[in-house]
PDB file of C-alpha atoms in Angstrom:
ATOM      1  CA  UNK W   1       7.670  11.364 -24.070  1.00  0.00           C
ATOM      2  CA  UNK W   2       3.909  10.916 -24.131  1.00  0.00           C
ATOM      3  CA  UNK W   3       2.824   7.465 -23.025  1.00  0.00           C
ATOM      4  CA  UNK W   4      -0.766   6.391 -23.372  1.00  0.00           C
ATOM      5  CA  UNK W   5      -2.728   3.721 -21.566  1.00  0.00           C
ATOM      6  CA  UNK W   6      -2.720   1.867 -24.889  1.00  0.00           C
ATOM      7  CA  UNK W   7       1.085   1.672 -24.707  1.00  0.00           C
ATOM      8  CA  UNK W   8       0.770  -0.437 -21.566  1.00  0.00           C
ATOM      9  CA  UNK W   9      -1.865  -2.609 -23.191  1.00  0.00           C
ATOM     10  CA  UNK W  10       0.330  -3.094 -26.250  1.00  0.00           C
ATOM     11  CA  UNK W  11       3.303  -4.052 -24.105  1.00  0.00           C
ATOM     12  CA  UNK W  12       1.145  -6.528 -22.193  1.00  0.00           C
ATOM     13  CA  UNK W  13       0.219  -8.212 -25.469  1.00  0.00           C
ATOM     14  CA  UNK W  14       3.808  -8.281 -26.722  1.00  0.00           C
ATOM     15  CA  UNK W  15       5.622  -9.087 -23.463  1.00  0.00           C
ATOM     16  CA  UNK W  16       2.905 -10.781 -21.434  1.00  0.00           C
ATOM     17  CA  UNK W  17       3.369  -8.292 -18.603  1.00  0.00           C
ATOM     18  CA  UNK W  18       3.560  -4.619 -17.693  1.00  0.00           C
ATOM     19  CA  UNK W  19       6.302  -3.308 -15.433  1.00  0.00           C
ATOM     20  CA  UNK W  20       8.370  -0.201 -14.927  1.00  0.00           C
ATOM     21  CA  UNK W  21      10.512  -1.162 -17.923  1.00  0.00           C
ATOM     22  CA  UNK W  22       7.356  -0.978 -20.072  1.00  0.00           C
ATOM     23  CA  UNK W  23       7.574   2.806 -19.968  1.00  0.00           C
ATOM     24  CA  UNK W  24      11.212   3.309 -20.915  1.00  0.00           C
ATOM     25  CA  UNK W  25      12.037   5.307 -24.033  1.00  0.00           C
ATOM     26  CA  UNK W  26      13.277   2.145 -25.768  1.00  0.00           C
ATOM     27  CA  UNK W  27      10.083   0.195 -25.085  1.00  0.00           C
ATOM     28  CA  UNK W  28       7.735   3.055 -25.955  1.00  0.00           C
ATOM     29  CA  UNK W  29       9.631   3.538 -29.225  1.00  0.00           C
ATOM     30  CA  UNK W  30       9.610  -0.171 -30.093  1.00  0.00           C
ATOM     31  CA  UNK W  31       8.037  -0.582 -33.583  1.00  0.00           C
ATOM     32  CA  UNK W  32       5.994  -3.601 -32.490  1.00  0.00           C
ATOM     33  CA  UNK W  33       4.521  -1.685 -29.568  1.00  0.00           C
ATOM     34  CA  UNK W  34       3.890   1.435 -31.688  1.00  0.00           C
ATOM     35  CA  UNK W  35       2.077  -0.608 -34.338  1.00  0.00           C
ATOM     36  CA  UNK W  36      -0.276  -2.156 -31.788  1.00  0.00           C
ATOM     37  CA  UNK W  37      -1.057   1.150 -30.064  1.00  0.00           C
ATOM     38  CA  UNK W  38      -2.958   2.354 -33.118  1.00  0.00           C
ATOM     39  CA  UNK W  39      -5.017  -0.819 -33.253  1.00  0.00           C
ATOM     40  CA  UNK W  40      -6.310  -0.791 -29.675  1.00  0.00           C
ATOM     41  CA  UNK W  41      -9.681   0.657 -28.773  1.00  0.00           C
ATOM     42  CA  UNK W  42     -11.291   0.933 -25.368  1.00  0.00           C
ATOM     43  CA  UNK W  43     -14.987   0.701 -24.622  1.00  0.00           C
ATOM     44  CA  UNK W  44     -16.959   0.493 -21.394  1.00  0.00           C
ATOM     45  CA  UNK W  45     -18.442  -2.966 -20.897  1.00  0.00           C
ATOM     46  CA  UNK W  46     -21.730  -3.068 -18.995  1.00  0.00           C
ATOM     47  CA  UNK W  47     -20.678  -6.294 -17.243  1.00  0.00           C
ATOM     48  CA  UNK W  48     -17.929  -4.473 -15.354  1.00  0.00           C
ATOM     49  CA  UNK W  49     -18.960  -0.816 -15.598  1.00  0.00           C
ATOM     50  CA  UNK W  50     -19.930  -0.521 -11.922  1.00  0.00           C
ATOM     51  CA  UNK W  51     -17.185  -2.757 -10.531  1.00  0.00           C
ATOM     52  CA  UNK W  52     -15.218  -1.398  -7.594  1.00  0.00           C
ATOM     53  CA  UNK W  53     -12.269  -3.803  -7.705  1.00  0.00           C
ATOM     54  CA  UNK W  54     -10.974  -2.886 -11.184  1.00  0.00           C
ATOM     55  CA  UNK W  55     -12.635  -5.640 -13.213  1.00  0.00           C
ATOM     56  CA  UNK W  56     -11.966  -5.726 -16.937  1.00  0.00           C
ATOM     57  CA  UNK W  57     -12.920  -7.463 -20.138  1.00  0.00           C
ATOM     58  CA  UNK W  58     -10.287  -7.981 -22.802  1.00  0.00           C
ATOM     59  CA  UNK W  59     -11.247  -8.953 -26.333  1.00  0.00           C
ATOM     60  CA  UNK W  60      -8.678  -9.690 -29.014  1.00  0.00           C
ATOM     61  CA  UNK W  61      -9.465 -10.115 -32.683  1.00  0.00           C
ATOM     62  CA  UNK W  62      -6.876 -12.196 -34.490  1.00  0.00           C
ATOM     63  CA  UNK W  63      -5.681 -11.607 -38.042  1.00  0.00           C
ATOM     64  CA  UNK W  64      -8.014 -14.408 -39.166  1.00  0.00           C
ATOM     65  CA  UNK W  65     -11.009 -12.628 -37.614  1.00  0.00           C
ATOM     66  CA  UNK W  66     -11.388 -14.951 -34.625  1.00  0.00           C
ATOM     67  CA  UNK W  67     -12.344 -13.158 -31.389  1.00  0.00           C
ATOM     68  CA  UNK W  68     -11.035 -14.250 -28.015  1.00  0.00           C
ATOM     69  CA  UNK W  69     -12.447 -12.745 -24.823  1.00  0.00           C
ATOM     70  CA  UNK W  70     -11.308 -12.869 -21.202  1.00  0.00           C
ATOM     71  CA  UNK W  71     -13.336 -11.489 -18.274  1.00  0.00           C
ATOM     72  CA  UNK W  72     -11.255 -10.645 -15.202  1.00  0.00           C
ATOM     73  CA  UNK W  73     -13.685  -9.809 -12.396  1.00  0.00           C
ATOM     74  CA  UNK W  74     -11.045  -8.894  -9.810  1.00  0.00           C
ATOM     75  CA  UNK W  75      -7.706  -7.167 -10.329  1.00  0.00           C
ATOM     76  CA  UNK W  76      -4.625  -8.996  -9.159  1.00  0.00           C
ATOM     77  CA  UNK W  77      -3.264  -7.562  -5.940  1.00  0.00           C
ATOM     78  CA  UNK W  78      -6.658  -7.307  -4.297  1.00  0.00           C
ATOM     79  CA  UNK W  79      -6.932  -9.263  -1.013  1.00  0.00           C
ATOM     80  CA  UNK W  80      -9.113 -11.961  -2.563  1.00  0.00           C
ATOM     81  CA  UNK W  81      -6.601 -12.340  -5.427  1.00  0.00           C
ATOM     82  CA  UNK W  82      -3.309 -11.559  -3.773  1.00  0.00           C
ATOM     83  CA  UNK W  83       0.073 -11.705  -5.480  1.00  0.00           C
ATOM     84  CA  UNK W  84       2.133 -14.865  -5.472  1.00  0.00           C
ATOM     85  CA  UNK W  85       5.508 -14.443  -3.809  1.00  0.00           C
ATOM     86  CA  UNK W  86       7.197 -14.223  -7.222  1.00  0.00           C
ATOM     87  CA  UNK W  87       4.732 -11.567  -8.433  1.00  0.00           C
ATOM     88  CA  UNK W  88       5.214  -9.536  -5.270  1.00  0.00           C
ATOM     89  CA  UNK W  89       9.010  -9.695  -5.559  1.00  0.00           C
ATOM     90  CA  UNK W  90       8.826  -8.661  -9.234  1.00  0.00           C
ATOM     91  CA  UNK W  91       6.553  -5.752  -8.396  1.00  0.00           C
TER      92      UNK W  91
END
């Protein structure tokens, strides 16, 4: 089973999260996930290119053409943005 980074991104859009169950055969084969995988592209964004704490920019284009963007300057789990108790237990 070949799983791409885009599979995780697709699952995050569909399920609202990524966990170990994201990479099961059933989830990777899910038609909704598979359909999204082919529609995801990745590009380096100059605003976060040199970041050391795994910053990211996510941009979603809706079916109507509207674009929604979210800048996340610091990955969750870093000391300055530590997990909540529930997130830590889930992890």
